[in-house]
Amino acid sequence: MKLIEGAPIAEAVYQECLASFEELKAAGHLPGLAVVLVGDDPASRAYVGSKERKCQELGMHSVKIEKSADTTQEELHAVIDELNADESIHGILVQLPLPKHLNEDEVILRIDPAKDVDGLHPINLGKLAMDDPTGFAPCTPSGCQRMLIESGIETSGQNVVIVGRSLLVGKSLALLMMGKGAGGNATVTVAHSRTRDLKAVTSEADILVAAIGIPKFIGPDHVKEGAVVIDVGINRIEDPTAKRGSRLVGDVDFEAVAEKCSAITPVPGGVGKMTIAMLMANTIRACRMKVGM
Ligand code: NDP
């Protein structure tokens, strides 16, 4: 069984980012990312912190905008409008989920699609569906695809089953993997909570992706012998033996499934490492596109 770790693959992405970054810098351009955080959800704050740190490590221009949990829709739109107009900002990411009273779709629609490095604007999702490479694909699904490519796992003609149909992960990954580019050309099935006999469906998968949000949901009975398993899930569970009293687990029961599959991603240390790497890559590409390089 091969362990597909995120760190070395993310590092390869960062090396590409650095090379591109140096070229931009030499031509007098500095890529800039703005991250908008609304409210004080600790997980969101931690994600935003790591995005900011990575920008700084790469030497990119980074701006963090923090708004209180009672920010209105209009106030948030005004923030986006300002960032859209800011020449020093090439990528805008609004950390989701937003507090319940805010309409996420309206906020995403407000972002200039050329700065939508999270790839959730309808223009970018449309480009993804059209196999148009000028768009931005959402970071987590592109990270999953990149892991498969870098690990030398053939996707063309393979049966891929994705459990989870969110726009952020499952549905976008389905579009990527049925696309005609590298890491694509797969026969994709998307399963969800209404899928009948899920185990029968997932057992057909050459490549099984779990993006569900339920700790250790995928067990050995879901997995075909020799399958590749990509675990997108990040769930915090209580663990009195852990230092913090809790630990992170995926949507896959790693120990039980690992012995059945040919390759598997761990949690933590798997897909999670890729999301920020792809965000940096998208931001640098947004800058290149803006300056025509
Ligand atoms: P969502 O809650 O938006 O979607 C979960 C999906 O799982 C839904 O489509 C849902 O079906 C499906 N589902 C729920 N229960 C079942 C079930 N019993 N059987 C089959 N399908 C089921 O979650 P996200 O897509 O945003 O995230 C999924 C996981 O990935 C989470 O653990 C999240 O933390 C993690 N994540 C990790 C990232 C990373 O960087 N590694 C980034 C983003 C997310 P239905 O649509 O019918 O409700």
Coordinates of C-alpha atoms and ligand atoms in Angstrom, one line a residue:
M1 CA 0.0 0.0 0.0
K2 CA 1.3 3.4 -1.0
L3 CA 0.8 6.4 1.3
I4 CA 0.0 9.5 -0.7
E5 CA 1.3 12.3 1.5
G6 CA 0.3 15.9 0.8
A7 CA 3.5 17.7 1.9
P8 CA 5.9 16.6 -0.9
I9 CA 3.3 17.3 -3.6
A10 CA 2.4 20.6 -2.0
E11 CA 6.1 21.4 -1.9
A12 CA 6.4 20.7 -5.7
V13 CA 3.5 23.2 -6.2
Y14 CA 5.3 25.8 -4.0
Q15 CA 8.5 25.4 -6.0
E16 CA 6.5 26.1 -9.2
C17 CA 4.9 29.1 -7.5
L18 CA 8.4 30.4 -6.4
A19 CA 9.8 30.1 -9.9
S20 CA 6.7 32.0 -11.4
F21 CA 6.9 34.5 -8.5
E22 CA 10.6 35.3 -9.3
E23 CA 9.7 35.9 -13.0
L24 CA 6.9 38.2 -12.0
K25 CA 9.0 40.1 -9.5
A26 CA 11.8 40.6 -12.0
A27 CA 9.2 42.2 -14.3
G28 CA 8.1 44.5 -11.4
H29 CA 4.9 42.6 -10.4
L30 CA 4.0 41.4 -6.9
P31 CA 1.1 38.9 -6.6
G32 CA -1.3 39.8 -3.9
L33 CA -4.0 37.8 -2.0
A34 CA -6.7 39.2 0.2
V35 CA -8.5 36.9 2.6
V36 CA -11.7 38.0 4.2
L37 CA -12.8 36.5 7.5
V38 CA -16.2 37.3 9.0
G39 CA -17.0 36.3 12.6
D40 CA -14.8 34.4 14.9
D41 CA -15.2 30.7 14.1
P42 CA -11.9 29.1 15.4
A43 CA -11.5 26.7 12.5
S44 CA -12.0 29.5 9.9
R45 CA -9.5 31.7 11.8
A46 CA -6.9 28.9 11.8
Y47 CA -7.4 28.4 8.0
V48 CA -7.0 32.1 7.4
G49 CA -3.9 32.2 9.6
S50 CA -2.2 29.4 7.6
K51 CA -3.1 31.1 4.3
E52 CA -1.6 34.3 5.5
R53 CA 1.6 32.6 6.8
K54 CA 2.1 30.8 3.4
C55 CA 1.7 34.1 1.5
Q56 CA 4.4 35.6 3.8
E57 CA 6.7 32.6 3.3
L58 CA 6.5 33.0 -0.4
G59 CA 7.0 36.7 -0.2
M60 CA 3.6 37.6 -1.6
H61 CA 1.6 40.6 -0.8
S62 CA -1.1 39.5 1.6
V63 CA -4.0 41.4 3.2
K64 CA -6.3 40.0 5.9
I65 CA -9.6 41.7 6.4
E66 CA -11.5 40.8 9.6
K67 CA -15.1 41.7 10.0
S68 CA -17.3 41.1 13.1
A69 CA -20.0 38.4 13.1
D70 CA -22.7 41.1 12.8
T71 CA -21.4 42.5 9.5
T72 CA -24.2 43.2 7.1
Q73 CA -24.5 41.9 3.5
E74 CA -24.0 45.5 2.2
E75 CA -20.9 46.0 4.4
L76 CA -19.4 42.8 3.1
H77 CA -20.2 43.8 -0.5
A78 CA -18.5 47.1 0.0
V79 CA -15.3 45.2 1.2
I80 CA -15.4 43.0 -2.0
D81 CA -16.0 46.1 -4.2
E82 CA -12.9 47.7 -2.7
L83 CA -10.8 44.6 -3.2
N84 CA -12.0 44.2 -6.8
A85 CA -10.8 47.8 -7.5
D86 CA -7.5 47.4 -5.7
E87 CA -4.7 46.9 -8.3
S88 CA -2.3 45.3 -5.7
I89 CA -4.8 42.5 -5.1
H90 CA -4.9 39.6 -7.7
G91 CA -6.8 37.1 -5.6
I92 CA -9.8 37.4 -3.2
L93 CA -10.8 34.6 -0.9
V94 CA -13.8 34.9 1.4
Q95 CA -13.5 32.3 4.1
L96 CA -16.6 30.1 4.2
P97 CA -18.9 29.3 5.9
L98 CA -20.2 32.9 6.5
P99 CA -22.4 33.6 9.5
K100 CA -26.0 32.4 8.8
H101 CA -27.6 35.8 8.2
L102 CA -25.3 36.4 5.2
N103 CA -26.0 35.1 1.7
E104 CA -22.8 33.4 0.5
D105 CA -23.9 33.1 -3.1
E106 CA -24.4 36.9 -3.3
V107 CA -21.0 37.5 -1.9
I108 CA -19.3 35.1 -4.3
L109 CA -21.2 36.7 -7.2
R110 CA -19.8 40.1 -6.2
I111 CA -16.1 38.9 -6.6
D112 CA -14.5 39.8 -9.9
P113 CA -14.2 36.4 -11.6
A114 CA -10.6 37.3 -12.6
K115 CA -9.8 37.5 -8.8
D116 CA -11.9 34.6 -7.7
V117 CA -9.0 32.3 -6.8
D118 CA -11.3 30.0 -4.8
G119 CA -13.0 29.2 -8.1
L120 CA -16.6 29.4 -6.8
H121 CA -17.9 32.2 -9.1
P122 CA -20.4 30.9 -11.7
I123 CA -18.1 32.2 -14.4
N124 CA -15.3 30.0 -13.2
L125 CA -17.5 27.0 -12.5
G126 CA -18.9 27.5 -16.0
K127 CA -15.3 27.5 -17.4
L128 CA -14.6 24.4 -15.4
A129 CA -17.6 22.7 -16.9
M130 CA -16.5 23.8 -20.4
D131 CA -12.9 22.6 -20.0
D132 CA -11.8 26.2 -20.4
P133 CA -8.3 26.5 -18.8
T134 CA -8.6 30.3 -18.3
G135 CA -10.8 29.8 -15.3
F136 CA -9.9 29.0 -11.7
A137 CA -10.9 25.6 -10.3
P138 CA -11.7 25.3 -6.6
C139 CA -8.6 24.6 -4.6
T140 CA -9.4 21.4 -2.7
P141 CA -10.6 19.4 -5.8
S142 CA -7.7 20.7 -7.9
G143 CA -5.4 19.6 -5.0
C144 CA -6.9 16.1 -5.1
Q145 CA -6.4 15.9 -8.8
R146 CA -2.8 17.1 -8.6
M147 CA -2.1 14.4 -5.9
L148 CA -3.3 11.7 -8.3
I149 CA -1.2 13.1 -11.2
E150 CA 1.9 13.4 -9.1
S151 CA 1.5 9.9 -7.7
G152 CA 1.4 8.5 -11.2
I153 CA -2.2 7.2 -10.7
E154 CA -3.9 6.7 -14.1
T155 CA -7.4 8.3 -14.2
S156 CA -8.2 7.9 -17.8
G157 CA -10.9 5.3 -18.3
Q158 CA -11.0 4.6 -14.5
N159 CA -14.2 4.3 -12.5
V160 CA -14.1 7.2 -10.0
V161 CA -16.7 7.4 -7.3
I162 CA -16.9 10.6 -5.3
V163 CA -19.0 10.5 -2.1
G164 CA -20.3 14.1 -1.5
R165 CA -21.8 16.6 -4.0
S166 CA -20.9 20.0 -2.5
L167 CA -19.8 22.6 -5.0
L168 CA -16.7 23.2 -2.9
V169 CA -15.5 19.7 -3.2
G170 CA -17.5 16.8 -4.7
K171 CA -19.3 18.4 -7.7
S172 CA -16.3 20.4 -8.8
L173 CA -14.0 17.4 -8.5
A174 CA -16.4 15.4 -10.7
L175 CA -16.1 18.1 -13.3
L176 CA -12.3 18.1 -13.1
M177 CA -12.1 14.3 -13.3
M178 CA -14.5 13.9 -16.2
G179 CA -12.7 16.8 -18.0
K180 CA -10.3 16.1 -20.8
G181 CA -7.1 17.3 -19.2
A182 CA -4.4 15.6 -17.2
G183 CA -5.9 13.7 -14.2
G184 CA -9.2 13.6 -16.1
N185 CA -11.0 11.4 -18.6
A186 CA -12.4 9.3 -15.8
T187 CA -15.9 7.7 -15.6
V188 CA -17.3 9.6 -12.7
T189 CA -20.1 8.7 -10.3
V190 CA -21.1 11.2 -7.6
A191 CA -22.9 9.7 -4.6
H192 CA -24.6 11.5 -1.7
S193 CA -27.0 11.0 1.2
R194 CA -29.8 9.8 -1.1
T195 CA -27.7 7.2 -2.9
R196 CA -29.3 3.8 -2.8
D197 CA -26.9 1.0 -1.6
L198 CA -23.8 3.2 -1.2
K199 CA -21.5 0.3 -0.5
A200 CA -22.4 -1.4 -3.9
V201 CA -21.7 1.9 -5.6
T202 CA -18.4 2.7 -3.9
S203 CA -17.2 -0.9 -4.3
E204 CA -17.1 -0.3 -8.1
A205 CA -14.6 2.4 -7.7
D206 CA -11.0 2.2 -9.0
I207 CA -10.5 5.6 -7.3
L208 CA -12.8 6.4 -4.3
V209 CA -13.0 10.0 -3.0
A210 CA -14.6 10.7 0.4
A211 CA -15.9 14.3 0.9
I212 CA -18.7 13.7 3.4
G213 CA -17.9 15.3 6.7
I214 CA -18.6 12.2 8.9
P215 CA -15.6 10.8 10.8
K216 CA -14.4 7.4 9.5
F217 CA -17.6 6.9 7.5
I218 CA -16.0 4.9 4.7
G219 CA -15.0 1.4 6.0
P220 CA -13.5 -1.6 4.3
D221 CA -16.9 -2.8 3.1
H222 CA -17.1 0.3 0.9
V223 CA -13.8 -0.3 -0.8
K224 CA -12.8 -2.6 -3.6
E225 CA -9.5 -4.6 -3.1
G226 CA -6.7 -2.6 -4.7
A227 CA -8.6 0.7 -5.0
V228 CA -7.0 4.2 -4.6
V229 CA -8.7 6.1 -1.7
I230 CA -8.6 9.9 -1.4
D231 CA -9.9 11.2 1.9
V232 CA -10.9 14.9 1.8
G233 CA -12.6 14.8 5.2
I234 CA -11.3 16.8 8.1
N235 CA -13.2 16.1 11.3
R236 CA -12.2 16.8 14.9
I237 CA -13.1 14.0 17.3
E238 CA -12.6 13.7 21.0
D239 CA -9.6 11.7 22.1
P240 CA -8.7 11.8 25.8
T241 CA -5.3 10.3 25.0
A242 CA -4.4 13.2 22.7
K243 CA -2.6 16.3 24.1
R244 CA -5.5 18.7 23.2
G245 CA -8.2 16.1 24.1
S246 CA -9.1 15.8 20.5
R247 CA -7.6 14.9 17.1
L248 CA -8.3 15.2 13.4
V249 CA -9.6 12.2 11.4
G250 CA -10.8 11.9 7.9
D251 CA -14.1 10.5 6.4
V252 CA -12.3 7.2 5.9
D253 CA -11.5 4.6 8.6
F254 CA -7.8 4.8 7.7
E255 CA -6.5 1.8 9.7
A256 CA -9.3 -0.6 8.5
V257 CA -9.2 0.6 4.9
A258 CA -5.5 1.0 4.3
E259 CA -4.8 -2.7 4.1
K260 CA -7.4 -3.2 1.4
C261 CA -6.3 -0.4 -1.0
S262 CA -3.3 0.2 -3.3
A263 CA -2.9 3.8 -2.3
I264 CA -4.5 6.1 0.3
T265 CA -4.1 9.7 1.6
P266 CA -3.7 10.2 5.4
V267 CA -5.6 12.7 7.6
P268 CA -4.0 14.9 8.6
G269 CA -1.1 15.3 6.2
G270 CA -3.0 14.5 3.0
V271 CA -5.4 16.6 0.9
G272 CA -5.5 19.3 3.5
K273 CA -1.9 20.2 2.6
M274 CA -2.9 20.7 -1.0
T275 CA -5.7 23.2 -0.6
I276 CA -3.4 26.2 0.4
A277 CA -0.8 25.2 -2.2
M278 CA -3.5 25.4 -5.0
L279 CA -4.7 28.7 -3.6
M280 CA -1.2 30.1 -3.9
A281 CA -0.9 28.7 -7.4
N282 CA -4.2 30.2 -8.5
T283 CA -3.2 33.6 -7.0
I284 CA 0.1 33.7 -8.9
R285 CA -1.8 32.6 -12.1
A286 CA -4.3 35.4 -11.5
C287 CA -1.4 37.9 -11.3
R288 CA 0.2 36.5 -14.5
M289 CA -3.1 36.8 -16.3
K290 CA -3.7 40.3 -15.1
V291 CA -0.2 41.5 -16.3
G292 CA -0.3 39.3 -19.5
M293 CA 2.7 37.1 -18.6
Ligands
NDP1 P1 -20.8 19.3 2.8 O1 -21.4 19.1 4.1 O2 -21.1 20.5 2.0 O3 -21.2 18.0 1.8 C1 -21.2 16.7 2.3 C2 -21.7 15.8 1.3 O4 -21.7 14.5 1.8 C3 -23.1 16.1 0.8 O5 -23.2 16.0 -0.6 C4 -23.9 15.0 1.5 O6 -25.0 14.6 0.8 C5 -22.9 13.9 1.6 N1 -23.3 12.9 2.6 C6 -23.6 13.3 3.9 N2 -24.0 12.1 4.6 C7 -23.9 11.1 3.7 C8 -24.2 9.7 3.8 N3 -24.6 9.2 4.9 N4 -24.0 9.0 2.7 C9 -23.6 9.5 1.6 N5 -23.3 10.9 1.4 C10 -23.5 11.6 2.5 O7 -19.2 19.1 3.0 P2 -18.0 19.6 2.2 O8 -18.0 19.0 0.8 O9 -17.8 21.0 2.4 O10 -16.8 18.9 3.0 C11 -16.7 17.5 3.1 C12 -15.6 17.1 4.0 O11 -14.3 17.6 3.5 C13 -15.6 17.7 5.4 O12 -15.1 16.8 6.3 C14 -14.8 19.0 5.3 O13 -14.2 19.3 6.6 C15 -13.7 18.5 4.4 N6 -13.0 19.5 3.7 C16 -11.7 19.5 3.6 C17 -11.0 20.4 2.9 C18 -9.5 20.2 2.8 O14 -8.8 21.2 2.6 N7 -9.0 19.0 2.9 C19 -11.6 21.5 2.2 C20 -13.1 21.5 2.3 C21 -13.7 20.5 3.0 P3 -26.3 15.5 0.5 O15 -25.9 16.5 -0.5 O16 -27.4 14.6 0.0 O17 -26.6 16.2 1.8

